[in-house]
PDB file of N, CA and C in Angstrom:
ATOM      1  N   UNK A  18       1.037  -1.152  -0.032  1.00 71.00           N
ATOM      2  CA  UNK A  18       0.063   0.225   0.110  1.00 71.00           C
ATOM      3  C   UNK A  18       0.856   1.209   0.197  1.00 71.00           C
ATOM      4  N   UNK A  19       0.285   2.237  -0.718  1.00 88.00           N
ATOM      5  CA  UNK A  19       1.415   3.184  -0.818  1.00 88.00           C
ATOM      6  C   UNK A  19       0.753   4.215  -0.077  1.00 88.00           C
ATOM      7  N   UNK A  20       1.842   5.263   0.534  1.00 94.00           N
ATOM      8  CA  UNK A  20       1.697   6.153   1.458  1.00 94.00           C
ATOM      9  C   UNK A  20       1.930   7.416   1.209  1.00 94.00           C
ATOM     10  N   UNK A  21       0.803   8.397   1.358  1.00 97.00           N
ATOM     11  CA  UNK A  21       0.893   9.620   0.769  1.00 97.00           C
ATOM     12  C   UNK A  21       1.191  10.732   1.778  1.00 97.00           C
ATOM     13  N   UNK A  22       2.338  11.581   1.464  1.00 97.00           N
ATOM     14  CA  UNK A  22       2.930  12.391   2.448  1.00 97.00           C
ATOM     15  C   UNK A  22       2.925  13.856   1.928  1.00 97.00           C
ATOM     16  N   UNK A  23       2.767  14.888   2.727  1.00 97.00           N
ATOM     17  CA  UNK A  23       3.060  16.136   1.776  1.00 97.00           C
ATOM     18  C   UNK A  23       4.702  16.352   2.013  1.00 97.00           C
ATOM     19  N   UNK A  24       5.320  16.311   0.855  1.00 97.00           N
ATOM     20  CA  UNK A  24       6.912  16.487   0.752  1.00 97.00           C
ATOM     21  C   UNK A  24       7.303  17.702   0.765  1.00 97.00           C
ATOM     22  N   UNK A  25       7.860  18.181   1.862  1.00 96.00           N
ATOM     23  CA  UNK A  25       8.502  19.443   1.773  1.00 96.00           C
ATOM     24  C   UNK A  25       9.366  19.685   1.133  1.00 96.00           C
ATOM     25  N   UNK A  26      10.190  18.880   0.226  1.00 96.00           N
ATOM     26  CA  UNK A  26      10.939  19.270  -0.878  1.00 96.00           C
ATOM     27  C   UNK A  26       9.909  19.823  -2.194  1.00 96.00           C
ATOM     28  N   UNK A  27       8.945  19.089  -2.580  1.00 94.00           N
ATOM     29  CA  UNK A  27       8.276  19.159  -3.780  1.00 94.00           C
ATOM     30  C   UNK A  27       7.281  20.276  -3.456  1.00 94.00           C
ATOM     31  N   UNK A  28       6.962  20.364  -2.111  1.00 94.00           N
ATOM     32  CA  UNK A  28       5.599  21.346  -1.627  1.00 94.00           C
ATOM     33  C   UNK A  28       4.640  20.576  -2.498  1.00 94.00           C
ATOM     34  N   UNK A  29       4.111  19.434  -2.396  1.00 96.00           N
ATOM     35  CA  UNK A  29       2.943  18.819  -2.946  1.00 96.00           C
ATOM     36  C   UNK A  29       3.077  17.742  -2.398  1.00 96.00           C
ATOM     37  N   UNK A  30       1.581  16.963  -2.165  1.00 97.00           N
ATOM     38  CA  UNK A  30       1.333  15.682  -1.856  1.00 97.00           C
ATOM     39  C   UNK A  30       1.816  14.635  -2.925  1.00 97.00           C
ATOM     40  N   UNK A  31       2.702  13.490  -2.356  1.00 97.00           N
ATOM     41  CA  UNK A  31       3.145  12.493  -3.113  1.00 97.00           C
ATOM     42  C   UNK A  31       3.487  11.149  -2.523  1.00 97.00           C
ATOM     43  N   UNK A  32       3.777  10.318  -3.143  1.00 97.00           N
ATOM     44  CA  UNK A  32       4.114   9.252  -2.385  1.00 97.00           C
ATOM     45  C   UNK A  32       5.647   8.873  -1.743  1.00 97.00           C
ATOM     46  N   UNK A  33       5.061   8.466  -0.226  1.00 97.00           N
ATOM     47  CA  UNK A  33       6.293   8.686   0.815  1.00 97.00           C
ATOM     48  C   UNK A  33       7.188   7.348   0.396  1.00 97.00           C
ATOM     49  N   UNK A  34       8.376   7.405   1.111  1.00 97.00           N
ATOM     50  CA  UNK A  34       9.239   6.333   1.126  1.00 97.00           C
ATOM     51  C   UNK A  34       8.668   5.212   2.070  1.00 97.00           C
ATOM     52  N   UNK A  35       9.280   3.973   1.695  1.00 96.00           N
ATOM     53  CA  UNK A  35       8.505   2.674   2.005  1.00 96.00           C
ATOM     54  C   UNK A  35       9.351   2.408   3.730  1.00 96.00           C
ATOM     55  N   UNK A  36      10.252   2.812   3.641  1.00 96.00           N
ATOM     56  CA  UNK A  36      11.182   3.073   5.279  1.00 96.00           C
ATOM     57  C   UNK A  36      12.149   4.109   5.332  1.00 96.00           C
ATOM     58  N   UNK A  37      12.339   4.428   6.705  1.00 97.00           N
ATOM     59  CA  UNK A  37      13.465   5.589   6.744  1.00 97.00           C
ATOM     60  C   UNK A  37      14.577   5.220   6.219  1.00 97.00           C
ATOM     61  N   UNK A  38      15.057   6.368   5.380  1.00 96.00           N
ATOM     62  CA  UNK A  38      16.621   5.822   4.427  1.00 96.00           C
ATOM     63  C   UNK A  38      17.863   6.345   5.233  1.00 96.00           C
ATOM     64  N   UNK A  39      17.810   6.662   6.458  1.00 96.00           N
ATOM     65  CA  UNK A  39      18.677   7.392   7.126  1.00 96.00           C
ATOM     66  C   UNK A  39      18.773   6.975   8.586  1.00 96.00           C
ATOM     67  N   UNK A  40      19.187   6.880   9.491  1.00 96.00           N
ATOM     68  CA  UNK A  40      19.175   6.487  10.950  1.00 96.00           C
ATOM     69  C   UNK A  40      18.781   7.587  11.678  1.00 96.00           C
ATOM     70  N   UNK A  41      18.529   7.226  12.826  1.00 97.00           N
ATOM     71  CA  UNK A  41      18.056   8.359  13.931  1.00 97.00           C
ATOM     72  C   UNK A  41      16.785   9.251  13.442  1.00 97.00           C
ATOM     73  N   UNK A  42      16.925  10.381  14.273  1.00 97.00           N
ATOM     74  CA  UNK A  42      15.535  11.288  13.959  1.00 97.00           C
ATOM     75  C   UNK A  42      15.712  11.875  12.600  1.00 97.00           C
ATOM     76  N   UNK A  43      16.600  12.044  12.179  1.00 97.00           N
ATOM     77  CA  UNK A  43      16.937  12.829  10.792  1.00 97.00           C
ATOM     78  C   UNK A  43      16.270  11.664   9.733  1.00 97.00           C
ATOM     79  N   UNK A  44      16.465  10.309   9.909  1.00 97.00           N
ATOM     80  CA  UNK A  44      15.730   9.461   9.243  1.00 97.00           C
ATOM     81  C   UNK A  44      14.273   9.451   9.268  1.00 97.00           C
ATOM     82  N   UNK A  45      13.611   9.499  10.406  1.00 97.00           N
ATOM     83  CA  UNK A  45      12.275   9.639  10.663  1.00 97.00           C
ATOM     84  C   UNK A  45      11.768  10.902  10.243  1.00 97.00           C
ATOM     85  N   UNK A  46      12.622  11.944  10.325  1.00 97.00           N
ATOM     86  CA  UNK A  46      11.855  13.152   9.924  1.00 97.00           C
ATOM     87  C   UNK A  46      12.118  13.390   8.238  1.00 97.00           C
ATOM     88  N   UNK A  47      13.090  12.377   7.457  1.00 98.00           N
ATOM     89  CA  UNK A  47      12.887  12.252   5.972  1.00 98.00           C
ATOM     90  C   UNK A  47      11.902  11.556   5.601  1.00 98.00           C
ATOM     91  N   UNK A  48      11.476  10.375   6.361  1.00 98.00           N
ATOM     92  CA  UNK A  48      10.548   9.320   6.140  1.00 98.00           C
ATOM     93  C   UNK A  48       9.068  10.125   6.067  1.00 98.00           C
ATOM     94  N   UNK A  49       8.937  11.063   7.156  1.00 97.00           N
ATOM     95  CA  UNK A  49       7.564  11.761   7.392  1.00 97.00           C
ATOM     96  C   UNK A  49       7.382  12.781   6.196  1.00 97.00           C
ATOM     97  N   UNK A  50       8.530  13.296   5.555  1.00 97.00           N
ATOM     98  CA  UNK A  50       8.326  14.568   5.002  1.00 97.00           C
ATOM     99  C   UNK A  50       9.082  14.655   3.433  1.00 97.00           C
ATOM    100  N   UNK A  51       9.558  13.560   3.192  1.00 98.00           N
ATOM    101  CA  UNK A  51      10.365  13.466   1.993  1.00 98.00           C
ATOM    102  C   UNK A  51       9.660  12.388   0.857  1.00 98.00           C
ATOM    103  N   UNK A  52       9.224  12.717  -0.132  1.00 98.00           N
ATOM    104  CA  UNK A  52       8.497  11.662  -1.062  1.00 98.00           C
ATOM    105  C   UNK A  52      10.059  10.836  -1.566  1.00 98.00           C
ATOM    106  N   UNK A  53       9.391   9.792  -2.366  1.00 97.00           N
ATOM    107  CA  UNK A  53      10.291   8.721  -3.352  1.00 97.00           C
ATOM    108  C   UNK A  53      10.914   9.670  -4.151  1.00 97.00           C
ATOM    109  N   UNK A  54      10.058  10.631  -4.815  1.00 97.00           N
ATOM    110  CA  UNK A  54      10.858  11.235  -6.082  1.00 97.00           C
ATOM    111  C   UNK A  54      11.969  12.361  -5.639  1.00 97.00           C
ATOM    112  N   UNK A  55      11.646  13.015  -4.437  1.00 97.00           N
ATOM    113  CA  UNK A  55      12.442  13.691  -3.938  1.00 97.00           C
ATOM    114  C   UNK A  55      13.734  13.336  -3.646  1.00 97.00           C
ATOM    115  N   UNK A  56      13.703  11.828  -2.715  1.00 98.00           N
ATOM    116  CA  UNK A  56      14.745  11.203  -2.569  1.00 98.00           C
ATOM    117  C   UNK A  56      15.768  10.715  -3.466  1.00 98.00           C
ATOM    118  N   UNK A  57      14.988  10.100  -4.431  1.00 98.00           N
ATOM    119  CA  UNK A  57      15.727   9.753  -5.748  1.00 98.00           C
ATOM    120  C   UNK A  57      16.428  11.025  -6.458  1.00 98.00           C
ATOM    121  N   UNK A  58      15.875  12.347  -6.369  1.00 97.00           N
ATOM    122  CA  UNK A  58      16.693  13.274  -6.709  1.00 97.00           C
ATOM    123  C   UNK A  58      17.918  13.803  -5.998  1.00 97.00           C
ATOM    124  N   UNK A  59      17.688  13.334  -4.598  1.00 98.00           N
ATOM    125  CA  UNK A  59      18.905  13.649  -3.480  1.00 98.00           C
ATOM    126  C   UNK A  59      19.890  12.869  -3.879  1.00 98.00           C
ATOM    127  N   UNK A  60      19.520  11.162  -4.122  1.00 98.00           N
ATOM    128  CA  UNK A  60      20.333  10.247  -4.477  1.00 98.00           C
ATOM    129  C   UNK A  60      21.323  10.740  -5.526  1.00 98.00           C
ATOM    130  N   UNK A  61      20.714  11.395  -6.526  1.00 97.00           N
ATOM    131  CA  UNK A  61      21.477  11.531  -7.704  1.00 97.00           C
ATOM    132  C   UNK A  61      22.494  12.751  -7.585  1.00 97.00           C
ATOM    133  N   UNK A  62      21.892  13.907  -6.696  1.00 97.00           N
ATOM    134  CA  UNK A  62      22.817  14.823  -6.484  1.00 97.00           C
ATOM    135  C   UNK A  62      24.148  14.277  -5.566  1.00 97.00           C
ATOM    136  N   UNK A  63      23.595  13.226  -4.530  1.00 98.00           N
ATOM    137  CA  UNK A  63      24.636  12.664  -3.747  1.00 98.00           C
ATOM    138  C   UNK A  63      26.015  12.108  -4.332  1.00 98.00           C
ATOM    139  N   UNK A  64      25.466  11.454  -5.426  1.00 98.00           N
ATOM    140  CA  UNK A  64      26.565  10.751  -6.244  1.00 98.00           C
ATOM    141  C   UNK A  64      27.613  11.931  -6.923  1.00 98.00           C
ATOM    142  N   UNK A  65      26.982  12.823  -7.437  1.00 98.00           N
ATOM    143  CA  UNK A  65      27.398  14.014  -8.060  1.00 98.00           C
ATOM    144  C   UNK A  65      28.480  14.775  -6.873  1.00 98.00           C
ATOM    145  N   UNK A  66      28.145  15.040  -5.651  1.00 97.00           N
ATOM    146  CA  UNK A  66      28.893  15.295  -4.805  1.00 97.00           C
ATOM    147  C   UNK A  66      29.998  14.567  -4.503  1.00 97.00           C
ATOM    148  N   UNK A  67      29.800  13.462  -4.283  1.00 98.00           N
ATOM    149  CA  UNK A  67      30.715  12.615  -3.754  1.00 98.00           C
ATOM    150  C   UNK A  67      31.856  12.443  -4.773  1.00 98.00           C
ATOM    151  N   UNK A  68      31.187  12.527  -6.154  1.00 97.00           N
ATOM    152  CA  UNK A  68      32.555  12.235  -7.130  1.00 97.00           C
ATOM    153  C   UNK A  68      33.493  14.011  -7.295  1.00 97.00           C
ATOM    154  N   UNK A  69      32.450  14.802  -7.511  1.00 97.00           N
ATOM    155  CA  UNK A  69      33.196  16.201  -7.419  1.00 97.00           C
ATOM    156  C   UNK A  69      34.030  16.702  -6.487  1.00 97.00           C
ATOM    157  N   UNK A  70      33.662  16.488  -5.148  1.00 96.00           N
ATOM    158  CA  UNK A  70      34.295  16.683  -4.284  1.00 96.00           C
ATOM    159  C   UNK A  70      35.487  15.801  -3.780  1.00 96.00           C
ATOM    160  N   UNK A  71      35.007  14.282  -4.396  1.00 97.00           N
ATOM    161  CA  UNK A  71      35.942  13.294  -3.883  1.00 97.00           C
ATOM    162  C   UNK A  71      35.842  13.059  -2.481  1.00 97.00           C
ATOM    163  N   UNK A  72      34.683  12.819  -2.048  1.00 97.00           N
ATOM    164  CA  UNK A  72      34.363  12.457  -0.637  1.00 97.00           C
ATOM    165  C   UNK A  72      34.576  10.872  -0.360  1.00 97.00           C
ATOM    166  N   UNK A  73      35.028  10.772   0.843  1.00 98.00           N
ATOM    167  CA  UNK A  73      35.362   9.294   0.994  1.00 98.00           C
ATOM    168  C   UNK A  73      34.330   8.812   2.204  1.00 98.00           C
ATOM    169  N   UNK A  74      33.707   7.699   1.860  1.00 96.00           N
ATOM    170  CA  UNK A  74      32.354   7.646   2.771  1.00 96.00           C
ATOM    171  C   UNK A  74      32.907   6.747   4.182  1.00 96.00           C
ATOM    172  N   UNK A  75      34.083   6.515   4.068  1.00 98.00           N
ATOM    173  CA  UNK A  75      34.706   5.892   4.998  1.00 98.00           C
ATOM    174  C   UNK A  75      35.096   6.601   6.246  1.00 98.00           C
ATOM    175  N   UNK A  76      35.418   7.960   5.536  1.00 98.00           N
ATOM    176  CA  UNK A  76      35.890   8.805   6.838  1.00 98.00           C
ATOM    177  C   UNK A  76      34.657   9.800   7.278  1.00 98.00           C
ATOM    178  N   UNK A  77      34.634   9.897   8.614  1.00 98.00           N
ATOM    179  CA  UNK A  77      33.776  10.141   9.213  1.00 98.00           C
ATOM    180  C   UNK A  77      33.406  12.068   8.858  1.00 98.00           C
ATOM    181  N   UNK A  78      34.489  12.539   8.708  1.00 98.00           N
ATOM    182  CA  UNK A  78      34.385  13.897   8.383  1.00 98.00           C
ATOM    183  C   UNK A  78      33.605  14.018   7.028  1.00 98.00           C
ATOM    184  N   UNK A  79      33.922  13.272   6.053  1.00 98.00           N
ATOM    185  CA  UNK A  79      33.304  13.355   4.711  1.00 98.00           C
ATOM    186  C   UNK A  79      32.013  12.992   4.793  1.00 98.00           C
ATOM    187  N   UNK A  80      31.483  12.052   5.747  1.00 97.00           N
ATOM    188  CA  UNK A  80      30.171  11.597   6.226  1.00 97.00           C
ATOM    189  C   UNK A  80      29.498  12.816   6.518  1.00 97.00           C
ATOM    190  N   UNK A  81      30.233  13.660   7.572  1.00 97.00           N
ATOM    191  CA  UNK A  81      29.180  14.588   7.920  1.00 97.00           C
ATOM    192  C   UNK A  81      29.109  15.841   7.132  1.00 97.00           C
ATOM    193  N   UNK A  82      30.191  15.972   6.286  1.00 97.00           N
ATOM    194  CA  UNK A  82      29.878  17.027   4.983  1.00 97.00           C
ATOM    195  C   UNK A  82      28.688  16.728   4.204  1.00 97.00           C
ATOM    196  N   UNK A  83      28.736  15.374   3.621  1.00 98.00           N
ATOM    197  CA  UNK A  83      27.507  14.990   3.146  1.00 98.00           C
ATOM    198  C   UNK A  83      26.274  15.062   3.374  1.00 98.00           C
ATOM    199  N   UNK A  84      26.317  14.811   5.126  1.00 97.00           N
ATOM    200  CA  UNK A  84      24.914  15.004   5.617  1.00 97.00           C
ATOM    201  C   UNK A  84      24.545  16.440   5.940  1.00 97.00           C
ATOM    202  N   UNK A  85      25.426  17.362   5.994  1.00 97.00           N
ATOM    203  CA  UNK A  85      25.304  18.838   5.666  1.00 97.00           C
ATOM    204  C   UNK A  85      24.332  18.992   4.545  1.00 97.00           C
ATOM    205  N   UNK A  86      25.328  18.561   3.161  1.00 97.00           N
ATOM    206  CA  UNK A  86      24.467  19.118   1.956  1.00 97.00           C
ATOM    207  C   UNK A  86      23.110  18.203   1.781  1.00 97.00           C
ATOM    208  N   UNK A  87      23.015  17.325   2.512  1.00 97.00           N
ATOM    209  CA  UNK A  87      21.685  16.483   2.267  1.00 97.00           C
ATOM    210  C   UNK A  87      20.487  17.369   3.042  1.00 97.00           C
ATOM    211  N   UNK A  88      20.771  17.785   4.094  1.00 97.00           N
ATOM    212  CA  UNK A  88      19.956  18.585   5.152  1.00 97.00           C
ATOM    213  C   UNK A  88      19.600  19.791   4.337  1.00 97.00           C
ATOM    214  N   UNK A  89      20.558  20.576   3.526  1.00 96.00           N
ATOM    215  CA  UNK A  89      20.252  21.478   2.848  1.00 96.00           C
ATOM    216  C   UNK A  89      19.697  21.496   1.620  1.00 96.00           C
ATOM    217  N   UNK A  90      19.899  20.447   1.140  1.00 96.00           N
ATOM    218  CA  UNK A  90      19.246  19.938  -0.412  1.00 96.00           C
ATOM    219  C   UNK A  90      17.497  19.660  -0.122  1.00 96.00           C
ATOM    220  N   UNK A  91      17.176  18.664   0.999  1.00 96.00           N
ATOM    221  CA  UNK A  91      16.168  18.418   1.244  1.00 96.00           C
ATOM    222  C   UNK A  91      15.356  19.542   1.945  1.00 96.00           C
ATOM    223  N   UNK A  92      15.962  20.301   2.688  1.00 95.00           N
ATOM    224  CA  UNK A  92      15.033  21.024   3.667  1.00 95.00           C
ATOM    225  C   UNK A  92      15.124  22.739   3.726  1.00 95.00           C
ATOM    226  N   UNK A  93      16.352  22.764   2.689  1.00 90.00           N
ATOM    227  CA  UNK A  93      16.387  24.447   2.521  1.00 90.00           C
ATOM    228  C   UNK A  93      15.440  24.857   1.234  1.00 90.00           C
ATOM    229  N   UNK A  94      14.181  25.624   1.616  1.00 69.00           N
ATOM    230  CA  UNK A  94      13.288  25.632   0.361  1.00 69.00           C
ATOM    231  C   UNK A  94      13.899  26.873  -0.643  1.00 69.00           C
ATOM    232  N   UNK A  95      14.493  27.687  -0.245  1.00 61.00           N
ATOM    233  CA  UNK A  95      15.338  28.573  -0.950  1.00 61.00           C
ATOM    234  C   UNK A  95      16.041  27.951  -2.094  1.00 61.00           C
ATOM    235  N   UNK A  96      16.954  26.796  -1.818  1.00 52.00           N
ATOM    236  CA  UNK A  96      17.666  26.196  -2.712  1.00 52.00           C
ATOM    237  C   UNK A  96      16.866  25.924  -3.957  1.00 52.00           C
ATOM    238  N   UNK A  97      15.761  25.284  -3.927  1.00 50.00           N
ATOM    239  CA  UNK A  97      14.925  24.943  -5.280  1.00 50.00           C
ATOM    240  C   UNK A  97      13.865  25.545  -5.724  1.00 50.00           C
ATOM    241  N   UNK A  98      13.714  26.703  -5.498  1.00 46.00           N
ATOM    242  CA  UNK A  98      12.999  27.626  -5.774  1.00 46.00           C
ATOM    243  C   UNK A  98      13.346  28.562  -6.798  1.00 46.00           C
TER     244      UNK A  98
END
């Protein structure tokens, strides 16, 4: 069964994720407020960032940097208007 949510990224109702895609409270927030389409858009952007900035996902500092970009991308409304 699909779950409809109001996506704060797309600013419209759309199909929600099947499960939290990230651990902790941030994962719960993403699950409740980000649609499958918005998450797919972020995953594409994430790949570009990892490659362009040469981020190493085994390095905790690089993961923190990527987390910051994810929060800005998904929740900063000014970015995608």
